[in-house]
């Protein structure tokens, strides 16, 4: 197992290098750069752009150099923990995304826990009570959650919260804690505001997971080993936990590599609608203004989450299912 983990970690290095090259290329595909975009916005607002200052800033941050040289300079900074400098906010990227990144991770992990807590019992019930009224009702609710876009669900929650309770559910913290370092009081405020975004963001993933678990479990319940176990008198609950449920969890484990980045990236529009202090609105604004280091560093963070998630899922799969081999071997 240790040899397998080391091999996978070595594979992660070229994967992240290729990903960084793709991110840098895509961000730089549009014509111009942040400084030209800033000059165009100033002219559109009737202000006179100081072209000499813009040229100085371009030279200061290396935008007069070839793209390949700028790419290696950016990657070298990432390796040393330097995420670059945000031109729009006039601050290092690390200072801008630090608190927002923490809030994003809290929302993401809470959403994953909510998704699993809700999806597991409903999926098991739907599979073991196939074609019952409960199965039909839960399936219908799941399909609604899967079909309704996150941002529309957020608008519905905001409307009914205002009409029924007269409260606003926007934001992740009370206004008095904005731009303040994390503390116990701020964390308590985050937990009080957390449940609405978690339900909205997790609705689609929960519905999809229920359907997947139901389908996988139904397939396992029809296999011969389960029928034999039941015929030998093994209690239904024990037979379900010991064999079919364990085998149907493979897709949950294999999905770890996708679930974290998908939740983080999928919550961006919801974050705008609910005025959440997460990294989503920051990323969208950085892409619009071509703030390369801010957008690129955040996308590299998502890529890092993906490769770490894939590594964790591969190790967990090998532990969960003994039928999965770590490497190929000759068979007689």
CSV table of C-alpha atoms in Angstrom, one decimal:
chain,number,residue,atom,x,y,z
A,1,UNK,CA,0.0,0.0,0.0
A,2,UNK,CA,2.8,2.4,0.9
A,3,UNK,CA,4.5,1.8,-2.5
A,4,UNK,CA,1.1,2.4,-4.2
A,5,UNK,CA,0.6,5.7,-2.4
A,6,UNK,CA,4.1,6.9,-3.2
A,7,UNK,CA,3.5,6.1,-6.9
A,8,UNK,CA,0.3,8.0,-7.0
A,9,UNK,CA,1.8,11.0,-5.3
A,10,UNK,CA,4.6,11.0,-8.0
A,11,UNK,CA,1.9,10.9,-10.7
A,12,UNK,CA,0.2,13.9,-9.1
A,13,UNK,CA,3.2,16.2,-9.8
A,14,UNK,CA,3.1,16.1,-13.6
A,15,UNK,CA,-0.7,16.1,-13.4
A,16,UNK,CA,-0.7,19.4,-11.6
A,17,UNK,CA,2.0,20.8,-13.9
A,18,UNK,CA,-0.1,20.0,-17.0
A,19,UNK,CA,-3.2,21.5,-15.2
A,20,UNK,CA,-1.3,24.7,-14.4
A,21,UNK,CA,-0.2,25.1,-18.0
A,22,UNK,CA,-3.8,24.7,-19.2
A,23,UNK,CA,-5.1,27.1,-16.6
A,24,UNK,CA,-2.5,29.7,-17.6
A,25,UNK,CA,-3.2,29.2,-21.3
A,26,UNK,CA,-7.0,29.5,-20.9
A,27,UNK,CA,-6.8,32.6,-18.7
A,28,UNK,CA,-4.5,34.3,-21.2
A,29,UNK,CA,-6.5,33.4,-24.3
A,30,UNK,CA,-8.7,36.5,-24.3
A,31,UNK,CA,-6.9,39.5,-25.9
A,32,UNK,CA,-5.3,42.0,-23.6
A,33,UNK,CA,-4.7,41.8,-19.9
A,34,UNK,CA,-6.0,43.3,-16.6
A,35,UNK,CA,-4.4,46.6,-17.2
A,36,UNK,CA,-5.9,47.0,-20.7
A,37,UNK,CA,-9.3,46.0,-19.3
A,38,UNK,CA,-8.9,48.6,-16.5
A,39,UNK,CA,-8.0,51.3,-19.0
A,40,UNK,CA,-11.1,50.4,-21.2
A,41,UNK,CA,-13.3,50.6,-18.1
A,42,UNK,CA,-11.9,54.0,-17.1
A,43,UNK,CA,-12.5,55.4,-20.6
A,44,UNK,CA,-16.0,54.0,-20.6
A,45,UNK,CA,-16.7,55.9,-17.4
A,46,UNK,CA,-15.4,59.1,-18.9
A,47,UNK,CA,-12.1,59.0,-17.0
A,48,UNK,CA,-8.8,59.6,-18.6
A,49,UNK,CA,-6.5,56.5,-18.3
A,50,UNK,CA,-2.9,57.3,-17.3
A,51,UNK,CA,-1.2,55.1,-20.0
A,52,UNK,CA,2.3,55.8,-18.6
A,53,UNK,CA,1.3,54.4,-15.2
A,54,UNK,CA,-0.3,51.4,-16.9
A,55,UNK,CA,2.8,50.7,-18.9
A,56,UNK,CA,4.9,51.0,-15.7
A,57,UNK,CA,2.6,48.5,-13.9
A,58,UNK,CA,2.8,46.1,-16.8
A,59,UNK,CA,6.6,46.2,-16.7
A,60,UNK,CA,6.5,46.0,-12.9
A,61,UNK,CA,4.5,42.7,-12.9
A,62,UNK,CA,6.3,41.2,-15.9
A,63,UNK,CA,3.5,41.6,-18.5
A,64,UNK,CA,6.1,42.9,-20.9
A,65,UNK,CA,7.8,39.4,-20.9
A,66,UNK,CA,7.0,36.4,-23.0
A,67,UNK,CA,4.1,34.2,-21.8
A,68,UNK,CA,6.3,31.2,-21.2
A,69,UNK,CA,8.5,33.2,-18.9
A,70,UNK,CA,5.5,34.6,-17.0
A,71,UNK,CA,4.2,31.0,-16.6
A,72,UNK,CA,7.4,29.6,-15.0
A,73,UNK,CA,7.6,32.7,-12.8
A,74,UNK,CA,4.0,32.0,-11.6
A,75,UNK,CA,4.5,28.3,-11.1
A,76,UNK,CA,7.7,28.9,-9.1
A,77,UNK,CA,5.8,31.2,-6.8
A,78,UNK,CA,3.1,28.7,-6.3
A,79,UNK,CA,5.7,26.0,-5.3
A,80,UNK,CA,7.1,28.4,-2.7
A,81,UNK,CA,3.6,29.2,-1.3
A,82,UNK,CA,3.4,32.6,-3.1
A,83,UNK,CA,0.0,32.8,-4.8
A,84,UNK,CA,0.8,36.1,-6.6
A,85,UNK,CA,-0.6,39.6,-6.4
A,86,UNK,CA,-4.1,40.7,-7.1
A,87,UNK,CA,-4.0,43.8,-9.4
A,88,UNK,CA,-7.7,44.7,-8.7
A,89,UNK,CA,-7.5,44.5,-4.9
A,90,UNK,CA,-3.9,45.7,-4.7
A,91,UNK,CA,-3.1,43.0,-2.2
A,92,UNK,CA,-1.4,39.6,-2.2
A,93,UNK,CA,-3.8,36.8,-3.2
A,94,UNK,CA,-3.1,34.9,0.0
A,95,UNK,CA,-4.5,37.8,2.1
A,96,UNK,CA,-7.6,38.1,-0.1
A,97,UNK,CA,-8.7,34.5,-0.3
A,98,UNK,CA,-7.6,33.4,3.2
A,99,UNK,CA,-10.8,34.1,5.2
A,100,UNK,CA,-13.0,33.4,2.2
A,101,UNK,CA,-11.3,30.1,1.5
A,102,UNK,CA,-11.9,29.0,5.1
A,103,UNK,CA,-15.6,29.9,4.8
A,104,UNK,CA,-15.8,28.0,1.5
A,105,UNK,CA,-14.3,24.9,3.0
A,106,UNK,CA,-16.7,25.1,6.0
A,107,UNK,CA,-19.7,25.3,3.5
A,108,UNK,CA,-18.3,22.5,1.3
A,109,UNK,CA,-17.7,20.0,4.1
A,110,UNK,CA,-21.0,20.8,5.7
A,111,UNK,CA,-22.7,20.2,2.4
A,112,UNK,CA,-21.0,16.9,1.9
A,113,UNK,CA,-22.0,15.7,5.4
A,114,UNK,CA,-25.6,16.9,4.8
A,115,UNK,CA,-25.7,15.1,1.4
A,116,UNK,CA,-24.5,11.8,2.9
A,117,UNK,CA,-26.7,12.0,6.0
A,118,UNK,CA,-29.8,12.6,3.9
A,119,UNK,CA,-29.0,10.4,0.9
A,120,UNK,CA,-28.0,7.2,2.6
A,121,UNK,CA,-31.2,6.4,4.6
A,122,UNK,CA,-33.4,7.5,1.7
A,123,UNK,CA,-31.5,5.6,-0.9
A,124,UNK,CA,-31.5,2.4,1.3
A,125,UNK,CA,-35.2,2.8,2.0
A,126,UNK,CA,-36.1,3.3,-1.7
A,127,UNK,CA,-34.1,0.2,-2.7
A,128,UNK,CA,-35.5,-2.1,0.1
A,129,UNK,CA,-39.1,-0.8,-0.5
A,130,UNK,CA,-39.1,-0.7,-4.3
A,131,UNK,CA,-42.3,0.6,-5.9
A,132,UNK,CA,-43.9,1.5,-2.6
A,133,UNK,CA,-45.6,4.8,-2.0
A,134,UNK,CA,-42.6,5.9,0.0
A,135,UNK,CA,-40.3,5.0,-2.9
A,136,UNK,CA,-42.4,7.0,-5.3
A,137,UNK,CA,-42.7,10.0,-3.1
A,138,UNK,CA,-39.0,10.2,-2.2
A,139,UNK,CA,-38.1,9.6,-5.9
A,140,UNK,CA,-40.4,12.5,-6.9
A,141,UNK,CA,-38.9,14.8,-4.3
A,142,UNK,CA,-35.4,13.8,-5.4
A,143,UNK,CA,-36.1,14.5,-9.1
A,144,UNK,CA,-37.4,18.0,-8.1
A,145,UNK,CA,-34.1,18.6,-6.3
A,146,UNK,CA,-32.2,17.4,-9.3
A,147,UNK,CA,-34.2,19.5,-11.8
A,148,UNK,CA,-34.4,22.8,-10.0
A,149,UNK,CA,-31.2,25.0,-10.4
A,150,UNK,CA,-29.4,26.0,-7.3
A,151,UNK,CA,-29.8,29.7,-7.8
A,152,UNK,CA,-33.6,29.4,-8.4
A,153,UNK,CA,-33.9,27.4,-5.2
A,154,UNK,CA,-32.0,30.1,-3.4
A,155,UNK,CA,-34.4,32.7,-4.7
A,156,UNK,CA,-37.4,30.6,-3.5
A,157,UNK,CA,-35.9,30.2,0.0
A,158,UNK,CA,-35.2,34.0,0.2
A,159,UNK,CA,-38.7,34.8,-0.9
A,160,UNK,CA,-40.5,32.5,1.6
A,161,UNK,CA,-38.1,33.4,4.4
A,162,UNK,CA,-39.0,37.1,3.9
A,163,UNK,CA,-42.8,36.5,3.4
A,164,UNK,CA,-43.3,34.0,6.2
A,165,UNK,CA,-40.8,35.0,8.8
A,166,UNK,CA,-39.8,38.5,7.8
A,167,UNK,CA,-36.1,37.7,7.9
A,168,UNK,CA,-33.2,38.0,5.4
A,169,UNK,CA,-31.2,34.8,4.9
A,170,UNK,CA,-28.4,36.4,2.9
A,171,UNK,CA,-24.7,36.2,3.9
A,172,UNK,CA,-22.8,33.7,6.0
A,173,UNK,CA,-22.0,35.9,9.0
A,174,UNK,CA,-23.6,38.9,10.8
A,175,UNK,CA,-22.5,42.2,9.2
A,176,UNK,CA,-20.5,43.1,12.4
A,177,UNK,CA,-18.1,40.2,11.8
A,178,UNK,CA,-17.3,41.1,8.2
A,179,UNK,CA,-13.6,41.7,7.5
A,180,UNK,CA,-12.7,40.4,11.0
A,181,UNK,CA,-10.4,37.5,11.7
A,182,UNK,CA,-12.0,34.2,12.6
A,183,UNK,CA,-13.0,33.9,16.3
A,184,UNK,CA,-15.4,31.8,18.3
A,185,UNK,CA,-18.1,34.4,18.0
A,186,UNK,CA,-17.7,34.6,14.3
A,187,UNK,CA,-17.7,30.8,13.9
A,188,UNK,CA,-20.9,30.7,15.9
A,189,UNK,CA,-22.4,33.2,13.6
A,190,UNK,CA,-21.3,31.2,10.6
A,191,UNK,CA,-22.9,28.0,12.0
A,192,UNK,CA,-26.2,30.0,12.6
A,193,UNK,CA,-26.3,31.1,8.9
A,194,UNK,CA,-24.9,27.9,7.4
A,195,UNK,CA,-27.9,25.7,7.2
A,196,UNK,CA,-29.7,27.6,4.4
A,197,UNK,CA,-26.7,27.5,1.9
A,198,UNK,CA,-26.0,23.9,2.8
A,199,UNK,CA,-29.6,22.8,2.0
A,200,UNK,CA,-29.6,24.8,-1.3
A,201,UNK,CA,-26.2,23.7,-2.5
A,202,UNK,CA,-26.7,20.1,-1.4
A,203,UNK,CA,-30.2,19.6,-2.9
A,204,UNK,CA,-29.0,18.6,-6.3
A,205,UNK,CA,-26.2,16.4,-5.1
A,206,UNK,CA,-28.4,14.7,-2.6
A,207,UNK,CA,-31.0,13.8,-5.2
A,208,UNK,CA,-28.4,12.4,-7.6
A,209,UNK,CA,-26.8,10.4,-4.8
A,210,UNK,CA,-30.2,8.9,-3.7
A,211,UNK,CA,-30.8,7.8,-7.3
A,212,UNK,CA,-27.3,6.3,-7.7
A,213,UNK,CA,-27.5,4.5,-4.3
A,214,UNK,CA,-30.9,3.1,-5.1
A,215,UNK,CA,-29.9,1.8,-8.5
A,216,UNK,CA,-26.6,0.2,-7.2
A,217,UNK,CA,-28.3,-1.4,-4.2
A,218,UNK,CA,-31.1,-2.8,-6.3
A,219,UNK,CA,-28.6,-4.4,-8.5
A,220,UNK,CA,-26.7,-5.9,-5.5
A,221,UNK,CA,-29.9,-7.2,-3.9
A,222,UNK,CA,-30.7,-9.3,-7.0
A,223,UNK,CA,-27.3,-11.1,-7.0
A,224,UNK,CA,-26.9,-14.7,-6.0
A,225,UNK,CA,-24.7,-14.1,-2.9
A,226,UNK,CA,-27.5,-12.1,-1.3
A,227,UNK,CA,-30.2,-14.6,-2.2
A,228,UNK,CA,-28.1,-17.4,-0.8
A,229,UNK,CA,-27.4,-15.5,2.4
A,230,UNK,CA,-31.2,-14.8,2.9
A,231,UNK,CA,-32.0,-18.5,2.1
A,232,UNK,CA,-29.6,-19.6,4.8
A,233,UNK,CA,-31.5,-17.6,7.4
A,234,UNK,CA,-29.3,-14.5,7.8
A,235,UNK,CA,-31.5,-11.6,9.1
A,236,UNK,CA,-32.4,-9.0,6.5
A,237,UNK,CA,-30.7,-6.1,8.2
A,238,UNK,CA,-27.4,-8.0,8.8
A,239,UNK,CA,-27.4,-9.4,5.3
A,240,UNK,CA,-28.0,-5.9,3.8
A,241,UNK,CA,-25.2,-4.3,5.9
A,242,UNK,CA,-22.7,-7.1,5.5
A,243,UNK,CA,-22.8,-7.5,1.7
A,244,UNK,CA,-25.0,-5.4,-0.7
A,245,UNK,CA,-24.6,-2.1,1.1
A,246,UNK,CA,-20.9,-2.4,1.3
A,247,UNK,CA,-20.6,-3.2,-2.4
A,248,UNK,CA,-22.9,-0.4,-3.4
A,249,UNK,CA,-20.7,2.1,-1.6
A,250,UNK,CA,-18.0,1.8,-4.2
A,251,UNK,CA,-19.3,4.6,-6.3
A,252,UNK,CA,-19.5,6.9,-3.3
A,253,UNK,CA,-15.9,6.4,-2.6
A,254,UNK,CA,-14.8,6.8,-6.2
A,255,UNK,CA,-16.7,10.1,-6.4
A,256,UNK,CA,-14.6,11.7,-3.6
A,257,UNK,CA,-12.3,13.1,-6.3
A,258,UNK,CA,-15.1,15.1,-7.9
A,259,UNK,CA,-17.4,16.0,-5.1
A,260,UNK,CA,-15.2,18.6,-3.3
A,261,UNK,CA,-14.3,20.7,-6.4
A,262,UNK,CA,-17.8,20.3,-7.8
A,263,UNK,CA,-19.4,21.7,-4.6
A,264,UNK,CA,-16.9,24.5,-4.4
A,265,UNK,CA,-17.3,25.5,-8.1
A,266,UNK,CA,-21.1,24.8,-8.2
A,267,UNK,CA,-21.8,27.2,-5.4
A,268,UNK,CA,-20.6,30.3,-7.1
A,269,UNK,CA,-24.0,31.5,-8.5
A,270,UNK,CA,-25.7,30.6,-5.2
A,271,UNK,CA,-23.0,32.6,-3.4
A,272,UNK,CA,-23.9,35.7,-5.5
A,273,UNK,CA,-27.6,35.3,-5.0
A,274,UNK,CA,-27.3,34.8,-1.2
A,275,UNK,CA,-24.4,37.3,-0.8
A,276,UNK,CA,-22.1,34.6,0.7
A,277,UNK,CA,-18.6,35.7,1.7
A,278,UNK,CA,-17.0,32.7,-0.1
A,279,UNK,CA,-14.6,32.5,-3.0
A,280,UNK,CA,-17.2,32.1,-5.7
A,281,UNK,CA,-18.0,35.7,-6.4
A,282,UNK,CA,-14.3,36.5,-6.0
A,283,UNK,CA,-13.4,34.0,-8.7
A,284,UNK,CA,-16.1,35.2,-11.2
A,285,UNK,CA,-15.0,38.9,-10.7
A,286,UNK,CA,-11.3,37.8,-11.2
A,287,UNK,CA,-12.1,36.0,-14.5
A,288,UNK,CA,-14.1,39.0,-15.7
A,289,UNK,CA,-11.4,41.5,-15.0
A,290,UNK,CA,-8.6,39.1,-16.1
A,291,UNK,CA,-6.9,39.3,-12.7
A,292,UNK,CA,-4.7,36.4,-13.6
A,293,UNK,CA,-3.0,35.5,-10.4
A,294,UNK,CA,-6.2,35.6,-8.3
A,295,UNK,CA,-8.2,33.5,-10.8
A,296,UNK,CA,-5.3,31.2,-11.6
A,297,UNK,CA,-4.4,30.5,-7.9
A,298,UNK,CA,-8.0,29.7,-7.1
A,299,UNK,CA,-8.3,27.3,-10.0
A,300,UNK,CA,-5.1,25.6,-9.0
A,301,UNK,CA,-6.6,25.1,-5.6
A,302,UNK,CA,-9.6,23.3,-7.1
A,303,UNK,CA,-7.2,21.2,-9.1
A,304,UNK,CA,-5.2,20.3,-6.0
A,305,UNK,CA,-8.5,19.3,-4.3
A,306,UNK,CA,-9.3,17.1,-7.2
A,307,UNK,CA,-6.0,15.1,-7.2
A,308,UNK,CA,-6.0,14.8,-3.4
A,309,UNK,CA,-9.6,13.6,-3.6
A,310,UNK,CA,-8.8,11.0,-6.2
A,311,UNK,CA,-5.9,9.7,-4.1
A,312,UNK,CA,-8.1,9.4,-1.1
A,313,UNK,CA,-10.8,7.6,-3.1
A,314,UNK,CA,-8.3,5.1,-4.6
A,315,UNK,CA,-6.9,4.3,-1.1
A,316,UNK,CA,-10.4,4.0,0.4
A,317,UNK,CA,-11.6,1.8,-2.5
A,318,UNK,CA,-8.7,-0.6,-2.0
A,319,UNK,CA,-9.5,-0.9,1.7
A,320,UNK,CA,-13.3,-1.2,1.2
A,321,UNK,CA,-13.3,-3.8,-1.6
A,322,UNK,CA,-10.7,-6.5,-1.5
A,323,UNK,CA,-11.6,-7.4,-5.1
A,324,UNK,CA,-9.8,-4.3,-6.3
A,325,UNK,CA,-6.1,-4.9,-6.9
A,326,UNK,CA,-3.6,-2.2,-6.5
A,327,UNK,CA,-1.7,-3.4,-9.6
A,328,UNK,CA,-2.2,-6.0,-12.2
A,329,UNK,CA,-0.9,-9.6,-11.7
A,330,UNK,CA,-0.6,-12.7,-13.7
A,331,UNK,CA,-3.5,-15.1,-13.3
A,332,UNK,CA,-3.6,-18.8,-14.1
